Coordinates of C-alpha atoms in Angstrom, one line a residue:
X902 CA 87.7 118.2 88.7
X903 CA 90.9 117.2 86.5
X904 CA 94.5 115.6 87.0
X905 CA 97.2 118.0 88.2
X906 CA 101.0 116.4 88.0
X907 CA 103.1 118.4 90.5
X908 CA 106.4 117.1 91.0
X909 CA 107.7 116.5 95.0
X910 CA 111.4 115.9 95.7
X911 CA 111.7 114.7 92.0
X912 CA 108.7 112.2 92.5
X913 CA 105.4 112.4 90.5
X914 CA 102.5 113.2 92.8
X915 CA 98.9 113.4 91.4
X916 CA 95.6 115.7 92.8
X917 CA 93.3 113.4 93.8
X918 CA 89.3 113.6 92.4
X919 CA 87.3 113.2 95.7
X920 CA 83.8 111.5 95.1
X921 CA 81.8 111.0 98.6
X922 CA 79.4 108.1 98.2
X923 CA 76.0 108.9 97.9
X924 CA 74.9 106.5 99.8
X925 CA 76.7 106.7 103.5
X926 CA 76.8 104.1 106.0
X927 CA 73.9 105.6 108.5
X928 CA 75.5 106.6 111.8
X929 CA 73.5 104.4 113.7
X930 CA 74.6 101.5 112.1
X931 CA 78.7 102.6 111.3
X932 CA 78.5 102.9 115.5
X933 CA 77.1 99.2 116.0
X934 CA 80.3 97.8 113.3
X935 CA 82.4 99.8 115.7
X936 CA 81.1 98.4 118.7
X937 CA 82.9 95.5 118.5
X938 CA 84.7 95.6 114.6
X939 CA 87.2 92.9 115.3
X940 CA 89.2 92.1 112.1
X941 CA 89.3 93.0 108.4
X942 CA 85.5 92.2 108.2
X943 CA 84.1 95.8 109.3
X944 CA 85.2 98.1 105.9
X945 CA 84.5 102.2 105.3
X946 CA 82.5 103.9 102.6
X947 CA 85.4 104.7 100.3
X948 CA 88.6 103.3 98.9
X949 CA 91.0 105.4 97.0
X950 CA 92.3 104.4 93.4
X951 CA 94.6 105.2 90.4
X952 CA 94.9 103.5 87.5
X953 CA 98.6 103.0 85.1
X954 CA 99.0 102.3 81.6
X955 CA 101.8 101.9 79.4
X956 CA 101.2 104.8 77.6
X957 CA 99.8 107.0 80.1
X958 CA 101.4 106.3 83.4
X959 CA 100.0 106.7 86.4
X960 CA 96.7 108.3 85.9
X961 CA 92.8 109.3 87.2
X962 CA 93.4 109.1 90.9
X963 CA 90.2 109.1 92.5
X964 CA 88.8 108.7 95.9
X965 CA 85.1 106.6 95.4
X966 CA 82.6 104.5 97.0
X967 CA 84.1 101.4 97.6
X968 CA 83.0 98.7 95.1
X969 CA 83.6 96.0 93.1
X970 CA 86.3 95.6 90.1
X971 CA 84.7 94.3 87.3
X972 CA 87.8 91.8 85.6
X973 CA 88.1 90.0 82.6
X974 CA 88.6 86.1 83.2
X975 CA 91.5 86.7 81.1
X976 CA 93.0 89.6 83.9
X977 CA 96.5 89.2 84.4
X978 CA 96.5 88.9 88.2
X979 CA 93.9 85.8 88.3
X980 CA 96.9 83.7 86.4
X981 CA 100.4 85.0 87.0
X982 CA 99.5 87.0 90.5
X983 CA 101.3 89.8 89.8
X984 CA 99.8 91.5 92.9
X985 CA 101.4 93.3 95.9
X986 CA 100.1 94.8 99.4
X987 CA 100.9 96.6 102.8
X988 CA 99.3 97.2 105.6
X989 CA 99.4 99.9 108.2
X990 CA 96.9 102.1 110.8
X991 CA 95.0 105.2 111.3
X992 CA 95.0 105.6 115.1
X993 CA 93.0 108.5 117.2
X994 CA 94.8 110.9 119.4
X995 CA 93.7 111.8 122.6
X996 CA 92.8 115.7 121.2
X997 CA 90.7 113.9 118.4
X998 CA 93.4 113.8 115.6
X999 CA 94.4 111.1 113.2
X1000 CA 98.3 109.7 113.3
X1001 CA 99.8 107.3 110.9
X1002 CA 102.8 105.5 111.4
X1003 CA 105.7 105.3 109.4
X1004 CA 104.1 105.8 106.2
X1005 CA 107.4 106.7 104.3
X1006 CA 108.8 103.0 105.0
X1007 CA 105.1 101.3 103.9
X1008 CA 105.4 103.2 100.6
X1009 CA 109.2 102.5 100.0
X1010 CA 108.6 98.7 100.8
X1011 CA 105.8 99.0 98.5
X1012 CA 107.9 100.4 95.4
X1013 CA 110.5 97.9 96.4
X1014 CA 107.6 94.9 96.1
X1015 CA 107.3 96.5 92.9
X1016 CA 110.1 96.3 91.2
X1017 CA 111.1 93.3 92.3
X1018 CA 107.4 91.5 90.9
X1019 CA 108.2 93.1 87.5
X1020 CA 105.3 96.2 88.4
X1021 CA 105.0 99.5 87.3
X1022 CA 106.8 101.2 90.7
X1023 CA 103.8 103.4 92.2
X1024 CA 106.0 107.2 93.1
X1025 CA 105.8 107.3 97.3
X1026 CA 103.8 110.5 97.3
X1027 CA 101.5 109.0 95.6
X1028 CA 100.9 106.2 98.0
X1029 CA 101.0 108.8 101.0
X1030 CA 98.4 111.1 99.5
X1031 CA 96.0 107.9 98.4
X1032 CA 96.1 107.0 102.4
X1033 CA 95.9 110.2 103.7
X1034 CA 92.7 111.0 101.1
X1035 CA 91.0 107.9 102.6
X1036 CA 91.4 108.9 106.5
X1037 CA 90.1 112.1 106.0
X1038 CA 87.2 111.5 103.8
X1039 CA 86.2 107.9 106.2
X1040 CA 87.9 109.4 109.9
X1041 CA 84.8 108.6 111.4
X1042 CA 85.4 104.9 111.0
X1043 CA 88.3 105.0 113.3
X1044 CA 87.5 103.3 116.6
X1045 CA 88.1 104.5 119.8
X1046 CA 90.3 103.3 122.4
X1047 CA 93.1 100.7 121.4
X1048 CA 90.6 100.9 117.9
X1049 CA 92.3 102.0 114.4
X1050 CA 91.9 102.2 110.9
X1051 CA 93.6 99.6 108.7
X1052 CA 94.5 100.3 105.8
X1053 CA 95.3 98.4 103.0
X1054 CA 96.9 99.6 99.9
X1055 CA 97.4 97.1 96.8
X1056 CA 98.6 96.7 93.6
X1057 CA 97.2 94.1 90.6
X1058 CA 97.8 93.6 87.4
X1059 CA 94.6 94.1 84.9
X1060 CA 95.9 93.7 81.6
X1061 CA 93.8 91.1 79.8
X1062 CA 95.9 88.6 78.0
X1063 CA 97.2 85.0 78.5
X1064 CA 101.1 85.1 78.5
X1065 CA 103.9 85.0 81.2
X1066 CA 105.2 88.4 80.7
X1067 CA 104.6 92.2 82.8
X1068 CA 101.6 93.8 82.4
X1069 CA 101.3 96.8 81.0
X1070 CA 98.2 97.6 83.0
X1071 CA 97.9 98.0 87.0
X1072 CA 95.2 99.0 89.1
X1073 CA 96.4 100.7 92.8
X1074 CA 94.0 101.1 95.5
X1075 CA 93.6 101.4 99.3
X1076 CA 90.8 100.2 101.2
X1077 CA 90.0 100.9 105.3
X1078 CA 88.9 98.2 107.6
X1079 CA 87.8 99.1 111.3
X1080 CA 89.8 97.1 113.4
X1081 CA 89.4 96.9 117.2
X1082 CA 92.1 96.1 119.9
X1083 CA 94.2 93.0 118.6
X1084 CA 94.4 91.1 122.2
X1085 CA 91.2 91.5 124.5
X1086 CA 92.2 91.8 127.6
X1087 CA 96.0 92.3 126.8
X1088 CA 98.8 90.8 124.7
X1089 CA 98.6 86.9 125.6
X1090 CA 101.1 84.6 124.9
X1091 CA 101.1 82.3 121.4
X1092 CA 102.0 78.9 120.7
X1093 CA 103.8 78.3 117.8
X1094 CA 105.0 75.2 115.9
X1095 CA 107.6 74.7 113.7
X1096 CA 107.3 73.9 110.3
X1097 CA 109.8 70.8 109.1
X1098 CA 108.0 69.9 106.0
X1099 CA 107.0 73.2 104.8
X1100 CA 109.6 76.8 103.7
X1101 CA 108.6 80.0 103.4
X1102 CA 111.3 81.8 100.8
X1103 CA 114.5 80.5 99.4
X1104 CA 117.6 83.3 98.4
X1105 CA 116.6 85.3 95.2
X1106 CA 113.0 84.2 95.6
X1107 CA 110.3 86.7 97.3
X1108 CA 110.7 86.4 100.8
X1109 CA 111.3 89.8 101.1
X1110 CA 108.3 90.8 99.0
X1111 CA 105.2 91.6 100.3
X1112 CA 103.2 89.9 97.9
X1113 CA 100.3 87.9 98.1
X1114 CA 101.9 84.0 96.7
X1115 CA 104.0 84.2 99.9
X1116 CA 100.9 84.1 102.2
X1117 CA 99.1 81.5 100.3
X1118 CA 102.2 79.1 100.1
X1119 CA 102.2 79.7 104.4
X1120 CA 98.8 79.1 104.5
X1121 CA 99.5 74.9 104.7
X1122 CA 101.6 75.3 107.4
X1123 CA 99.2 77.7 109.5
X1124 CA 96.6 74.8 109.3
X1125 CA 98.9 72.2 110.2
X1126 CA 99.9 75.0 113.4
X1127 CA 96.2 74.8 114.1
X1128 CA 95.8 71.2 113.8
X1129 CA 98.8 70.6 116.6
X1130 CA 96.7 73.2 118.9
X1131 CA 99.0 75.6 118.0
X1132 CA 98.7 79.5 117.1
X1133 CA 100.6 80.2 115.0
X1134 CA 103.5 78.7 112.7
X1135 CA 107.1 79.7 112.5
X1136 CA 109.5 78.6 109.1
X1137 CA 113.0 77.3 109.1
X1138 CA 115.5 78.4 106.1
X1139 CA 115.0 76.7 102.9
X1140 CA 118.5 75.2 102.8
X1141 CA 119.4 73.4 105.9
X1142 CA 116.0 73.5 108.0
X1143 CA 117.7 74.9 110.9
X1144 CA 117.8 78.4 111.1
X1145 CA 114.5 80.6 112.3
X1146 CA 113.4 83.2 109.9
X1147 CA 109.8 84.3 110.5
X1148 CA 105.7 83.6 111.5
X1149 CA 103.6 83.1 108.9
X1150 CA 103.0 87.1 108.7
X1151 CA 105.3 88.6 111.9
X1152 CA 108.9 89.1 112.2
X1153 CA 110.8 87.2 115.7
X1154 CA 113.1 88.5 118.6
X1155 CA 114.7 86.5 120.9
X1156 CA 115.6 88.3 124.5
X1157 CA 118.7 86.9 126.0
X1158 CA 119.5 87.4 129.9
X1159 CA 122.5 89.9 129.1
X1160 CA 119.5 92.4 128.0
X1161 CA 120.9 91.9 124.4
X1162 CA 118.2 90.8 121.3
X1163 CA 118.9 89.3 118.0
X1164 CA 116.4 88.8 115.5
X1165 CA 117.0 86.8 111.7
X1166 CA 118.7 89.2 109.3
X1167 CA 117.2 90.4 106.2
X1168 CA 117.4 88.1 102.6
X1169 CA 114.9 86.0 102.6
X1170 CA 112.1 87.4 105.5
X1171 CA 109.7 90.9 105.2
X1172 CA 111.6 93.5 105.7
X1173 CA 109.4 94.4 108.4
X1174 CA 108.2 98.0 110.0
X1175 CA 107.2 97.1 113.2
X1176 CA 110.9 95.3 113.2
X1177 CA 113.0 98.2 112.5
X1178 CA 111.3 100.3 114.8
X1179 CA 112.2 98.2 117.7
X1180 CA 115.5 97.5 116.6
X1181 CA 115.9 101.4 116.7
X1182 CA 114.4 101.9 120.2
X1183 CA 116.2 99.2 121.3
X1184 CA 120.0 100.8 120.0
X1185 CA 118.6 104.7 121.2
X1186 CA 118.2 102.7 125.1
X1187 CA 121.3 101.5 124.8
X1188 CA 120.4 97.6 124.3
X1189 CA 122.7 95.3 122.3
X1190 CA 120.9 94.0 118.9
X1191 CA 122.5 91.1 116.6
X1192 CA 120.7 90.8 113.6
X1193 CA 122.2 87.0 112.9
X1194 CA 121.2 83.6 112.4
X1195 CA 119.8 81.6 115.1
X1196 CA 119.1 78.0 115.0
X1197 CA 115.9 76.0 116.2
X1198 CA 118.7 74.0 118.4
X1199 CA 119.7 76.9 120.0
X1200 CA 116.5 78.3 120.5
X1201 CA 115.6 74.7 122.7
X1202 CA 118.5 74.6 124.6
X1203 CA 119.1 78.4 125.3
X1204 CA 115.3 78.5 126.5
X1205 CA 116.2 75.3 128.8
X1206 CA 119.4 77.1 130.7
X1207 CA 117.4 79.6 131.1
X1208 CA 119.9 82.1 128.8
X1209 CA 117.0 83.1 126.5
X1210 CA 114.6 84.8 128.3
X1211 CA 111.8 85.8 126.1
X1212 CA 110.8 85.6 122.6
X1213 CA 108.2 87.5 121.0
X1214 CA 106.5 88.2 117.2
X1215 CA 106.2 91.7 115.5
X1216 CA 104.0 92.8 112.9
X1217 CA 101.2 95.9 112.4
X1218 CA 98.4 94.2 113.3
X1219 CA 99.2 92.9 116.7
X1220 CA 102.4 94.9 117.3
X1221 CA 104.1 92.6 119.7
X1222 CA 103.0 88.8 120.6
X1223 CA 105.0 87.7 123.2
X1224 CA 105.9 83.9 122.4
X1225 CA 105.0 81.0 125.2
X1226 CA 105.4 77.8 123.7
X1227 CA 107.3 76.4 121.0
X1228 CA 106.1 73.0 119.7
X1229 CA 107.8 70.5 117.3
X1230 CA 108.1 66.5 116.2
X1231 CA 110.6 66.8 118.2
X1232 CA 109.0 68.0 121.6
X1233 CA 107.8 71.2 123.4
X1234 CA 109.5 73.9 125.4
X1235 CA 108.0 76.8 127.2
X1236 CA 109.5 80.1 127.5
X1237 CA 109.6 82.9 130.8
X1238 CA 107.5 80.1 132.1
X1239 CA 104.6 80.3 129.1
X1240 CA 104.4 84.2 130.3
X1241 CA 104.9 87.8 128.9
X1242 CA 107.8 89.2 129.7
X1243 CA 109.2 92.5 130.7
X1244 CA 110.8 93.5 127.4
X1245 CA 107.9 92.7 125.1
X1246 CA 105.4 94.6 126.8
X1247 CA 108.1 97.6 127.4
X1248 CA 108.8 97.9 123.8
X1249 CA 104.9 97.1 122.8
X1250 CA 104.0 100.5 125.1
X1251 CA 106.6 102.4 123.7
X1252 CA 105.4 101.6 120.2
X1253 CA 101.7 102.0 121.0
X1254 CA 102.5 105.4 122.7
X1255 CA 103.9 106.5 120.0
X1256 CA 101.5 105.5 117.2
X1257 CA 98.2 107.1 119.7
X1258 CA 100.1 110.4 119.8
X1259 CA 101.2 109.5 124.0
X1260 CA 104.9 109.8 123.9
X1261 CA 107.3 111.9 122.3
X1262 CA 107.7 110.7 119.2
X1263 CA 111.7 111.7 118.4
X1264 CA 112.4 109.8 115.3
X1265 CA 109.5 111.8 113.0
X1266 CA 108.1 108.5 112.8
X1267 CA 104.0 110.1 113.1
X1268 CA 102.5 111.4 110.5
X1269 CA 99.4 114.2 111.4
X1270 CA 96.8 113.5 108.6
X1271 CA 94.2 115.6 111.0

């Protein structure tokens, strides 16, 4: 089968070669993964991918059994880590159909990632169609339940050569992992310490980037979070080490007892999905949302009078973790009394309602891949 180039709303889009494995995961056993997948450990058959040269462009899109990259010591990615991700689901409907979520801001954030690493920009068709090819062809790998497909689409650079300058080669592709329910038993509260001695992003760095260098350079701080009996880890600004900007891979709110929210504005944290999407429910119901700086001060002393209310984490994988304890040097404090509160677990249902195909979904946010 070749390569078509149509043209969508001015954007390339490519026809994707389809290649089922010939060597399926038996039934028997894709059902025993699924039994209890947990996550990123359980992957599908396939993985979709398309290849970009200088000279070429974006070319050979192909869906294929999922398998190794062979890469040249010398491959650009192993020594500059020009490399980029996302992540989003596949989740089941109720009548046995596939919904994705948002997959129009995954695949702009994803271009933006792009050209801000100095990476061949990948057109947002492209992306869509690469995921979409993927569900359809591994759709059986979707859990039931709270179950769904993760997918992850990612970019690296495969030039071989040993200089700091763009590559003129990337490889694209999108891989599935079977992921069950997040929080067994329901969303439980984290513990999360805050991180003096390490930062996450400075102004004009990548903080905004969904790249892979920003992960690894949390990944200190996550340990030391671990080693204080802590969940998770939340960063201060660069500059003055008092304002909050984000987890180690979640966006924050803070729930104050007027009904209004604020969350860190955008610079220097992910720009994230799961974020937006609750700012916009939150402005449809009428709520108040700041999108401002708030300090680690505040945070202590607004929790202790009681005018913060809750706090709670956002991301794709766990959707909303509502926040119980924060721990520092400088002493603990407890929020809605180390529980879940009412407005983190509304806005989590909304959001999961909408994802499973359960609630009206009036913002065109699902996307019907079956």
């Amino acid at each position: 089968m070749g390569v078509s180039l149509d043209t969508i709303d001015g954007a390339m889009s490519l026809k994707f070669e389809v290649q089922p494995t010939a060597n399926p995961t038996l039934a028997t056993a894709r059902a025993e993964k699924l039994a209890n997948p947990g996550f990123g450990r359980v992957f599908t058959d396939h993985m979709a991918v398309v290849r970009y040269n200088q000279a070429k462009g974006w070319h050979n899109p192909r869906v294929e059994s999922r398998a190794n990259f062979p890469l040249d010591p010398a491959t650009a990615v192993l020594h500059y880590a020009q490399e980029i991700f996302e992540g989003l689901k596949a989740y089941k409907r109720d009548d046995g159909g596939v919904n994705l979520f948002r997959p129009d801001a995954n695949a702009r954030r994803f271009r933006n990632s792009a050209e801000r690493m100095a990476m061949a920009p990948l057109p947002e068709p492209v992306f869509i169609e690469a995921i979409e090819q993927l569900v359809r062809i591994d759709r059986a790998w979707i859990p039931g339940g709270e179950g769904s497909l993760y997918l992850r689409p990612f970019m690296i650079a495969n030039e071989v050569f040993l200089g700091v300058k763009p590559s003129a080669d990337y490889i694209f592709a999108v891989i599935a992992s079977s992921v069950g329910s997040y929080f067994k038993g329901g969303p439980a509260p984290v513990s999360i310490w805050v991180s003096e001695n390490y930062t996450r992003a400075a102004v004009g760095g990548t903080g905004a980037v969904k790249c892979g260098g920003n992960y690894a350079a949390s990944l200190r701080a996550q340990a030391e979070a671990i080693d204080r009996g802590c969940d998770q880890v939340v960063f201060l600004d660069a500059v003055e080490r008092r304002y909050i900007e984000e987890l180690g891979g979640m966006n924050i709110f803070f729930v104050f007892d007027d009904g209004s929210l604020s969350t860190p504005p955008l610079g220097t944290i992910l720009p994230g999905i799961t974020r937006d999407s609750i700012i916009t429910l939150a402005k449809e119901s009428g709520t108040g949302v700041r999108e401002e700086p708030y300090t680690i001060d505040q945070w202590r002393t607004d929790a202790a009078s009681g005018k913060l209310r809750e706090a709670f984490a956002c991301g794709t994988a766990a959707v909303i973790s509502p926040i119980g304890k924060v721990c520092s040097a400088h002493g603990d404090f407890t929020i809605n009394g180390g529980a879940a509160g009412p407005v983190a677990m509304g806005f989590r249902k909304k959001l999961v309602d909408i994802q499973y195909g359960r609630a009206a979904d009036t913002h065109n946010w699902t996307r019907k891949v079956l």
